[in-house]
Coordinates of C-alpha atoms in Angstrom, one line a residue:
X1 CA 0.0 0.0 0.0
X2 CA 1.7 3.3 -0.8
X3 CA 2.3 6.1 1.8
X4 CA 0.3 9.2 1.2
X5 CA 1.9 12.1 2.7
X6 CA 3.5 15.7 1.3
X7 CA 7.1 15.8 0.3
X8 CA 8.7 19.0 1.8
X9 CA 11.9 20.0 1.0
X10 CA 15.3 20.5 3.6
X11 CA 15.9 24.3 1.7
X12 CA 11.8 25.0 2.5
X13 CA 12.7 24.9 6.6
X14 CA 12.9 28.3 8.4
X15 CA 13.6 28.9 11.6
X16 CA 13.1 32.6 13.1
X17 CA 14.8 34.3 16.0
X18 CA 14.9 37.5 17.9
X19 CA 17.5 39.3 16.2
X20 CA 18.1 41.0 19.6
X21 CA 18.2 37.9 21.7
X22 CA 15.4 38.9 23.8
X23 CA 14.1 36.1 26.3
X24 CA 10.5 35.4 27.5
X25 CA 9.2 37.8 29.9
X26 CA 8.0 34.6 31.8
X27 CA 7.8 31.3 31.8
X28 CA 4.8 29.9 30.2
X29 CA 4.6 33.2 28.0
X30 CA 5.7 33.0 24.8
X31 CA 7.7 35.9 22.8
X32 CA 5.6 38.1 20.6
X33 CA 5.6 36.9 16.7
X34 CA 7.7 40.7 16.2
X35 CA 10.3 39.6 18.3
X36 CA 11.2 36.9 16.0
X37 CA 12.1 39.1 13.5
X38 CA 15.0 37.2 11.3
X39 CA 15.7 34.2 9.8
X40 CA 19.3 32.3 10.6
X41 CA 21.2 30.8 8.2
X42 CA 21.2 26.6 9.4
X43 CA 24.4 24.8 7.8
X44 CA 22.5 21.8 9.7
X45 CA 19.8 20.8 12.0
X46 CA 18.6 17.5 13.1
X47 CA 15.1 16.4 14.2
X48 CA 14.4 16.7 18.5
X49 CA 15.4 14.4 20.4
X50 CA 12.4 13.6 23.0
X51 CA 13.5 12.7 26.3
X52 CA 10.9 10.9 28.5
X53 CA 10.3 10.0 31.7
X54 CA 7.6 7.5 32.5
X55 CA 6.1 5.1 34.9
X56 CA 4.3 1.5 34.7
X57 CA 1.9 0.3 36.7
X58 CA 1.5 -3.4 37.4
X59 CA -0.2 -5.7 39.1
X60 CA 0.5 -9.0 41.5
X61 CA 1.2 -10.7 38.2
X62 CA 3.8 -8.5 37.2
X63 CA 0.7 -7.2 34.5
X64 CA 0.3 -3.4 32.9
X65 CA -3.0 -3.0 34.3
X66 CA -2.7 0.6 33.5
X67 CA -1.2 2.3 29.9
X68 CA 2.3 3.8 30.3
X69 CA 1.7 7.0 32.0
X70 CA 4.3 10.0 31.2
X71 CA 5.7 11.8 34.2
X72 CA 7.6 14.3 32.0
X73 CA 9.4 15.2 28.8
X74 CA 11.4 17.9 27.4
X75 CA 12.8 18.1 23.9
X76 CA 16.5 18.5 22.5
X77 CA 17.4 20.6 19.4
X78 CA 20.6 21.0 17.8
X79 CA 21.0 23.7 15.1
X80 CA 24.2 24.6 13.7
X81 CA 24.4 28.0 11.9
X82 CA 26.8 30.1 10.1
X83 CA 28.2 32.7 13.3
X84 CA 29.0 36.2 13.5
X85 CA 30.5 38.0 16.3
X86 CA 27.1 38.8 17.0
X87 CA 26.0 35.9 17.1
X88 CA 27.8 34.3 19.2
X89 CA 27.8 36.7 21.8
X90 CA 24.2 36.4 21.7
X91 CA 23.8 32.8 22.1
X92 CA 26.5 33.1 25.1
X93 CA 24.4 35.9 26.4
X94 CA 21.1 33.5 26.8
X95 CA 23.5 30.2 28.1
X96 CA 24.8 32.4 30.4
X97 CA 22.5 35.0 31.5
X98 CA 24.6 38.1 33.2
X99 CA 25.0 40.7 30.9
X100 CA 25.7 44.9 31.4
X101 CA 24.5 47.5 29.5
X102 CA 26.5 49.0 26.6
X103 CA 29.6 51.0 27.8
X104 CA 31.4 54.1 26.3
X105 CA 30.9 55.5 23.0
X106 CA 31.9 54.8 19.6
X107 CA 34.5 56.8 18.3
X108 CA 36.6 56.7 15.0
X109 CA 40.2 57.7 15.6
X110 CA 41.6 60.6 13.4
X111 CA 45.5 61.0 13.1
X112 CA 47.4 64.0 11.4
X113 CA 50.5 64.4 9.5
X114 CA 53.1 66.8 8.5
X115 CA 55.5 68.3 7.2
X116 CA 58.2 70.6 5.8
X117 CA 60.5 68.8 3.4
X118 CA 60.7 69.6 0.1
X119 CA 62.0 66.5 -1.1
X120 CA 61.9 62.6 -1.0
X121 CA 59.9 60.3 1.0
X122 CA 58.8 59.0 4.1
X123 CA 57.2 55.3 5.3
X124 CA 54.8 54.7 8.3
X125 CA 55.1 51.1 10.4
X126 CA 52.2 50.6 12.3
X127 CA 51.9 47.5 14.9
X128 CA 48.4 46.4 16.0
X129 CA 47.5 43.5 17.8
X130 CA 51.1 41.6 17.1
X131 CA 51.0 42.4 13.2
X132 CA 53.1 44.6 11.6
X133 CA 52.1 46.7 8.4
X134 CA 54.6 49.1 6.5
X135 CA 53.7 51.9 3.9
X136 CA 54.7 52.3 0.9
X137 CA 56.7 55.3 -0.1
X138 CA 54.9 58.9 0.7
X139 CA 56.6 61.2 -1.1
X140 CA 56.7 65.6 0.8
X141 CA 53.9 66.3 -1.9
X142 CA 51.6 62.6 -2.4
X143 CA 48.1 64.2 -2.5
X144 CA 45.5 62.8 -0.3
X145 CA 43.8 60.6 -2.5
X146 CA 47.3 58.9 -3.3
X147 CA 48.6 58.7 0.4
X148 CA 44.9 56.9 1.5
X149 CA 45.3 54.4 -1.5
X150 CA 49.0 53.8 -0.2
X151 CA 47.8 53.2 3.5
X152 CA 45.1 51.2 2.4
X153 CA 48.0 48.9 0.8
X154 CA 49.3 48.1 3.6
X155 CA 47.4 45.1 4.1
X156 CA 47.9 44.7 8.0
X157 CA 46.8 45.9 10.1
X158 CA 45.6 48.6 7.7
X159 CA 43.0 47.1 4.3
X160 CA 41.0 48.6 2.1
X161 CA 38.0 50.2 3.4
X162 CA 39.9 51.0 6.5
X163 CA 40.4 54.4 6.1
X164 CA 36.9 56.4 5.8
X165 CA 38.6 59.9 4.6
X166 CA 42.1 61.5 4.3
X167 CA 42.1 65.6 3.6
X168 CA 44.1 68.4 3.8
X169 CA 48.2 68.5 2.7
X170 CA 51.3 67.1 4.6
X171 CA 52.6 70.6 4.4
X172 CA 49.7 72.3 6.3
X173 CA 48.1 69.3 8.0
X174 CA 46.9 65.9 6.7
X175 CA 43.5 64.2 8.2
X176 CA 43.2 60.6 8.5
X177 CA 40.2 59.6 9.6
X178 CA 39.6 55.8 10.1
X179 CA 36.6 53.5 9.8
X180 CA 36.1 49.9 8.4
X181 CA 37.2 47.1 9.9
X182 CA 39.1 49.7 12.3
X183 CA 36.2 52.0 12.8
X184 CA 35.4 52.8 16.8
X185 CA 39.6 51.4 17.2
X186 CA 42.2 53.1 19.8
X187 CA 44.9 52.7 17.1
X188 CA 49.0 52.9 18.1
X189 CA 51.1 55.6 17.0
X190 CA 53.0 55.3 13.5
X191 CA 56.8 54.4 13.7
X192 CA 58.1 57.3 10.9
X193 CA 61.1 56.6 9.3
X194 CA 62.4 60.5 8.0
X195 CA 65.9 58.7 6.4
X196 CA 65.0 60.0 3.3
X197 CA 63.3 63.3 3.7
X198 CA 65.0 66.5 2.4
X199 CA 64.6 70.3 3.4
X200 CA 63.4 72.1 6.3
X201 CA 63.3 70.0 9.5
X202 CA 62.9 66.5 7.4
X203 CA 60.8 65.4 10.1
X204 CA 57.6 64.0 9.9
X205 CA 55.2 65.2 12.8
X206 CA 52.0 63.0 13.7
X207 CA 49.3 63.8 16.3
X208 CA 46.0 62.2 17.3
X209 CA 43.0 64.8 17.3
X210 CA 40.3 62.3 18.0
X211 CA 41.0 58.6 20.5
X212 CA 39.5 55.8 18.8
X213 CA 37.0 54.1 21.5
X214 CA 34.7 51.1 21.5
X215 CA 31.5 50.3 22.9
X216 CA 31.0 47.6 24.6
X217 CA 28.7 44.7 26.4
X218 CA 30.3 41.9 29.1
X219 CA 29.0 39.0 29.2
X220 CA 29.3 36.6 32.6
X221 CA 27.6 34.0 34.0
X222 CA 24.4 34.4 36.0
X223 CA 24.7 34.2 39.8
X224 CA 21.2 32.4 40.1
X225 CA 20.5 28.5 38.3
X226 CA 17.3 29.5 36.7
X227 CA 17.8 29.8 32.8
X228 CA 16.9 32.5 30.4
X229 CA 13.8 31.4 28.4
X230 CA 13.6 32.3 24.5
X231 CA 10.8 31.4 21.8
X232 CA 10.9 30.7 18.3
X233 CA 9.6 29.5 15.3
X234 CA 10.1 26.7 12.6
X235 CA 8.1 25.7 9.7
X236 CA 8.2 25.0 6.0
X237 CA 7.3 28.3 3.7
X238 CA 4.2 27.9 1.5
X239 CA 2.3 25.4 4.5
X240 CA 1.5 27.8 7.3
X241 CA -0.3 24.8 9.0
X242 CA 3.5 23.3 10.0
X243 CA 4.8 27.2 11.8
X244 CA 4.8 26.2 15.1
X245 CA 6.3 28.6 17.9
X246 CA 8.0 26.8 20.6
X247 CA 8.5 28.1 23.7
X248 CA 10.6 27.8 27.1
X249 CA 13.0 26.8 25.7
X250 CA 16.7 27.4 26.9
X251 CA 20.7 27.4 25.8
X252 CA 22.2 24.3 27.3
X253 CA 25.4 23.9 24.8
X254 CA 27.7 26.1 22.3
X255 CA 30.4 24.4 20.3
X256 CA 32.2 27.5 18.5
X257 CA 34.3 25.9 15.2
X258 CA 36.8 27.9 12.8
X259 CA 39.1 25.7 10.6
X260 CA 41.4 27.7 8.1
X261 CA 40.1 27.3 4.9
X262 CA 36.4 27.1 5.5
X263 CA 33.0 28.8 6.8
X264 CA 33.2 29.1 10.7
X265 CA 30.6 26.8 12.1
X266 CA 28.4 26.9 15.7
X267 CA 26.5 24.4 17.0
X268 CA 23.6 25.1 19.6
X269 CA 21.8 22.3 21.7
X270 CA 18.1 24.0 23.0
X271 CA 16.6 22.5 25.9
X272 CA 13.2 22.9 26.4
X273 CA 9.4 21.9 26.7
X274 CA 7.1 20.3 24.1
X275 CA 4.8 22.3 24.2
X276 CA 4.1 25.0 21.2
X277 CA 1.6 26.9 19.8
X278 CA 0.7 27.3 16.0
X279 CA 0.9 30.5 14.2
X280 CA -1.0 30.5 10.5
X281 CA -0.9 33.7 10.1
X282 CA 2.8 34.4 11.3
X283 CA 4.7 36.5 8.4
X284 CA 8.3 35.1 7.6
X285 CA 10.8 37.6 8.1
X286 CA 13.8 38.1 5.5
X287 CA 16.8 36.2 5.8
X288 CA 19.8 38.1 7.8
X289 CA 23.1 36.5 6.8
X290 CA 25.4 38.4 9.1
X291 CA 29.2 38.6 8.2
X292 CA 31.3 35.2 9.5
X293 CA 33.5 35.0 12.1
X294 CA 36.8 34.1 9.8
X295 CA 39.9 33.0 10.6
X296 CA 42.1 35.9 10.0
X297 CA 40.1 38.0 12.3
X298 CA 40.8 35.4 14.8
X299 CA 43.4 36.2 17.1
X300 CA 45.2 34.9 20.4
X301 CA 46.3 37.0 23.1
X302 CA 48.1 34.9 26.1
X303 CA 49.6 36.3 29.0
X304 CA 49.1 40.2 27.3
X305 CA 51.3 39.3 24.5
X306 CA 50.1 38.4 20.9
X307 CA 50.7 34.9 19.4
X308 CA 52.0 36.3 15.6
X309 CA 51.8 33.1 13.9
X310 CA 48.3 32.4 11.8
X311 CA 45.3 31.3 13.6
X312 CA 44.7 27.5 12.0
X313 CA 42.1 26.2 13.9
X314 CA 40.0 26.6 17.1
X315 CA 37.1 24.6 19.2
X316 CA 35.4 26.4 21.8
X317 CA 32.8 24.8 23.9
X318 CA 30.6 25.7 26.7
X319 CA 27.9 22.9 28.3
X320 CA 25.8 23.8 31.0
X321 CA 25.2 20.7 32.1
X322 CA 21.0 21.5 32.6
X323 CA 19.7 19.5 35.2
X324 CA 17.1 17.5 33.0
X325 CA 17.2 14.2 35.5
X326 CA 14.0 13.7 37.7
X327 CA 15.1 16.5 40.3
X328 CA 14.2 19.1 37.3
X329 CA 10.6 17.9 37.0
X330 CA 7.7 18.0 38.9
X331 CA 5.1 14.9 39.4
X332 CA 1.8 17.4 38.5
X333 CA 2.8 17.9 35.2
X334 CA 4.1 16.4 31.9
X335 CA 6.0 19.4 30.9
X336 CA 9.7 20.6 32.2
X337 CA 9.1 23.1 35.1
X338 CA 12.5 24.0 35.9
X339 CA 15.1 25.6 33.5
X340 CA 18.4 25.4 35.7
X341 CA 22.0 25.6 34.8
X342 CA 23.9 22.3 36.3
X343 CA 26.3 23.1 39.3
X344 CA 29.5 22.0 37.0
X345 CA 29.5 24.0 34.1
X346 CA 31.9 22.7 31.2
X347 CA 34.0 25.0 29.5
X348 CA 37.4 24.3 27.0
X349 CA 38.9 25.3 24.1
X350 CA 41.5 23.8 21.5
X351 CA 43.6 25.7 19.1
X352 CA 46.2 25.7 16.6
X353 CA 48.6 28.0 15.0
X354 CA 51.5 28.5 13.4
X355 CA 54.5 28.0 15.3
X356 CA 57.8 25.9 16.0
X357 CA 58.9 23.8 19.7
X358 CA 60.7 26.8 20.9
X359 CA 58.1 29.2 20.6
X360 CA 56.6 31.1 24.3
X361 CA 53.4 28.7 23.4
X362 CA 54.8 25.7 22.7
X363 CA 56.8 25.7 25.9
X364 CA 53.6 26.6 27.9
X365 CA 51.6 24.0 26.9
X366 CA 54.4 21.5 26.8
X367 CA 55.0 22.3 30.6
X368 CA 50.6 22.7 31.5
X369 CA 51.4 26.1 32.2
X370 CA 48.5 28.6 33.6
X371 CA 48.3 31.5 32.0
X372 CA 45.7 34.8 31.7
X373 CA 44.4 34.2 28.0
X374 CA 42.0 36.0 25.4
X375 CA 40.8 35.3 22.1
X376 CA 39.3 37.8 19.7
X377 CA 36.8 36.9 17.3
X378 CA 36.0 39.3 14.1
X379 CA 37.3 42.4 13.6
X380 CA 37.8 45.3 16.0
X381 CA 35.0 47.3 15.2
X382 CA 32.8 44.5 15.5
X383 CA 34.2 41.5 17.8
X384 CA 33.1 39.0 20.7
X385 CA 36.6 38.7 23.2
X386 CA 36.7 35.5 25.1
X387 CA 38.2 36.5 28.1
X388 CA 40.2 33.6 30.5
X389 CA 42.1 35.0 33.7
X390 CA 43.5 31.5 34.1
X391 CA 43.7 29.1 31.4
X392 CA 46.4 25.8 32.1
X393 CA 47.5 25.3 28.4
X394 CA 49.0 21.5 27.3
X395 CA 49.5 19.7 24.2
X396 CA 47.6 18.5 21.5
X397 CA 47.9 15.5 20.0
X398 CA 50.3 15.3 17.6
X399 CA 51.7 18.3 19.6
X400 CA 53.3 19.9 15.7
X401 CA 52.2 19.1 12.6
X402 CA 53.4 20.0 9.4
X403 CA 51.9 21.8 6.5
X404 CA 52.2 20.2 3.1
X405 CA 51.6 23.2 1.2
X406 CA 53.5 26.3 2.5
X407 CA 56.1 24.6 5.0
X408 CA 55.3 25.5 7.9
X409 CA 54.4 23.7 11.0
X410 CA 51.6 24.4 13.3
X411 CA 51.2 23.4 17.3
X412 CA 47.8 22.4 18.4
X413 CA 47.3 23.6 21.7
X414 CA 44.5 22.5 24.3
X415 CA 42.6 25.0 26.9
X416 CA 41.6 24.2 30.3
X417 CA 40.1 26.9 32.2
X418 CA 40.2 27.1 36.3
X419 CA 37.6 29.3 38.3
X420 CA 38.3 32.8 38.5
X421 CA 38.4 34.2 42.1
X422 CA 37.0 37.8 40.9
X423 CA 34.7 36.4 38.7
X424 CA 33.5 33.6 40.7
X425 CA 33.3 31.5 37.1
X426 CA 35.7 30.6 34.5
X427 CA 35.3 33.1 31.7
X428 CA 33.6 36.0 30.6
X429 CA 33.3 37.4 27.1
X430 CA 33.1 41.3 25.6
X431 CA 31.2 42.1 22.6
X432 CA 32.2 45.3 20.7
X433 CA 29.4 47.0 18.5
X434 CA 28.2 50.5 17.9
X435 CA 24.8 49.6 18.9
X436 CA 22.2 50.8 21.5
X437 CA 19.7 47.3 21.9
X438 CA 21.2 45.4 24.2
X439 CA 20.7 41.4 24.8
X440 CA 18.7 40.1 27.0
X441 CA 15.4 42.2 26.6
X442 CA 12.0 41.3 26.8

């Protein structure tokens, strides 16, 4: 007999979140449809896992005298999308819970120049973050237009895009005003090299009219157990009878993967109740494809200094270890009660870069050494920072591996992070954005 049924299609799924990562005013209280006002891009989802917990009844005989009766049951979703900075700060927000307000104000940096040579040229060396970028020639009378496509050339730290404006002359005063990838950036002073200027003082003179400066959110984990509680909805466009918006629902686990050579992945396990509510009449929001963490706008900061080889790979996990066992449900009700965050969080991290034995990183892992460590996803003007006070670093396995194609050899490097006394947890992160809706709202 043939099976009757509808095919739908994988690329016909949708699944629509609150672009601000607001949470559920209350339990039992489902975000409004508005809230859930994008569509993310899944690389992969996978159908909910149903966890039950049941009893059986029996008789003298050892007989069912009664059907199976269901005590409780929650549901499990994995989801793993294409992340952003954003992103995932905003899923860490909602695993984690304790968030600030926005901080300081953004603030592109503008730097001048000048000079009164009448001959030959002058470079600029600028270090940021451990990479080191060197001008081209800029001759005593370079126009502005030619001096911005020259600093733009640079490549690091400086790219294309980088620099928003640059006005005036060297000989009265030359603007640089920055924006791009290094908009709202407290930038380092130039090293000038004058060797080859002629005439008058041949001296270059540089100044900084305006500090770059960030604004920021910090992200920590929640004093209190109970979860924060999000909505949202799936469905297949084109049969409104399949939206369905599911609600209490929380973050238990982030897996954060960037490989060199491919689309950063992050993987998201929801915990939460069975129950939903359908929505006919919901409208599907547009697709929001947000720019991907990559890995050249990853970088590793350990112990305040940078690690200068390439960023090849890194794994960043946080489980927390929801207590979904019987002490999370009640006996009055089928449907998860509690949302709490398990006593023994899990946090760790794996990494590999570029590198040789004797480098600083190599020897610290090699010896489990403990050090203060950061890592700093997507570019300054818009990044998430992964802050560890105390991180005991040790090998990977192989502990160096070599790269076919360009030489090189690469360390892998694994993470353990211990309880910080200050912030009674092991991590917190910092998001950098020039934004004014915070996480976390209802």
């Amino acid at each position: 007999m043939p099976v009757v049924g509808t095919q739908k299609r994988e690329e016909d799924f949708f699944f629509a979140w609150s672009s601000a990562f607001k949470q559920q005013s209350a339990k039992d209280v489902p975000m409004a449809n508005t809230d859930l006002d994008i569509l993310l891009s899944l690389v992969q989802s996978t159908k909910p896992q149903k966890d039950r917990q049941t009893e059986e009844l029996y008789d003298c005989d050892r007989v069912h005298f009664r059907k199976t009766y269901i005590n409780s049951e929650l549901l499990r979703w994995n989801f793993t999308i294409q992340p952003s900075s954003r992103l995932f700060a905003g899923f860490m927000a909602l695993a984690r819970g304790g968030i600030t307000s926005y901080s300081g104000t953004a603030t592109n940096e503008v730097k001048t120049l000048t000079t009164d040579a009448t001959g030959g040229y002058f470079t600029l060396e600028m270090t940021f973050e451990g990479r080191v970028g060197i001008s081209e020639k800029i001759y005593y009378n370079d126009t502005a237009a030619t001096i911005k496509e020259k600093l733009e050339r640079m490549i690091r730290p400086i790219e294309a895009g980088d620099i928003t404006s640059v006005t005036g002359t060297l000989a009265t005063s030359l603007v640089i005003t920055f924006g791009g990838k290094l908009a709202a950036t407290n930038l380092p002073d130039w090293v000038i090299d004058n060797t080859n200027l002629t005439g008058g003082s041949a001296t270059v003179t540089q100044g900084t009219t305006t500090q770059g400066a960030s604004k920021k959110l910090t992200i920590t984990r929640s004093s209190t157990s109970p979860m924060a509680l999000v909505s949202f909805i799936l469905g297949y466009r084109g049969d409104t009878a399949t939206f369905r918006k599911y609600y209490n629902q929380a973050i238990n686990k982030i897996v954060l993967t960037i490989e060199k050579g491919e689309i950063s992945t992050m993987e998201i396990e929801l915990v939460g109740s069975t129950r939903y509510t359908e929505e006919p009449t919901f409208t599907i929001p547009d697709c929001v494809v947000y720019d991907p963490i990559r890995n050249n706008d990853t970088r590793f900061e350990v112990d305040s200094n940078w690690i200068t080889g390439e960023t090849r790979r890194v794994v960043r996990t946080l489980d927390n270890q929801m207590a979904t066992d019987k002490e999370a449900f009640p006996f009055d009700a089928i449907y998860m009660q509690k949302f709490l965050r398990g006593r023994r969080p899990v946090e760790s991290l794996a990494f590999a870069v570029d590198g040789c034995e004797t480098d600083d990183v190599a020897v610290w892992a090699e010896t489990f050494t403990h050090k203060p460590l950061n890592i700093y996803f997507g570019s300054p003007s818009n990044r998430a920072v992964d802050i560890f006070p105390n991180v005991e670093l040790s090998e990977g396995s192989p502990p160096v591996e070599y790269a076919q194609s360009t030489g090189l050899s690469y360390l892998n490097v694994n993470g353990k992070p211990a309880k910080d006394a200050t912030l009674g947890t092991y991590s917190k992160l910092e998001y950098y954005e020039n934004s004014s809706t915070p996480f976390l709202g209802t």
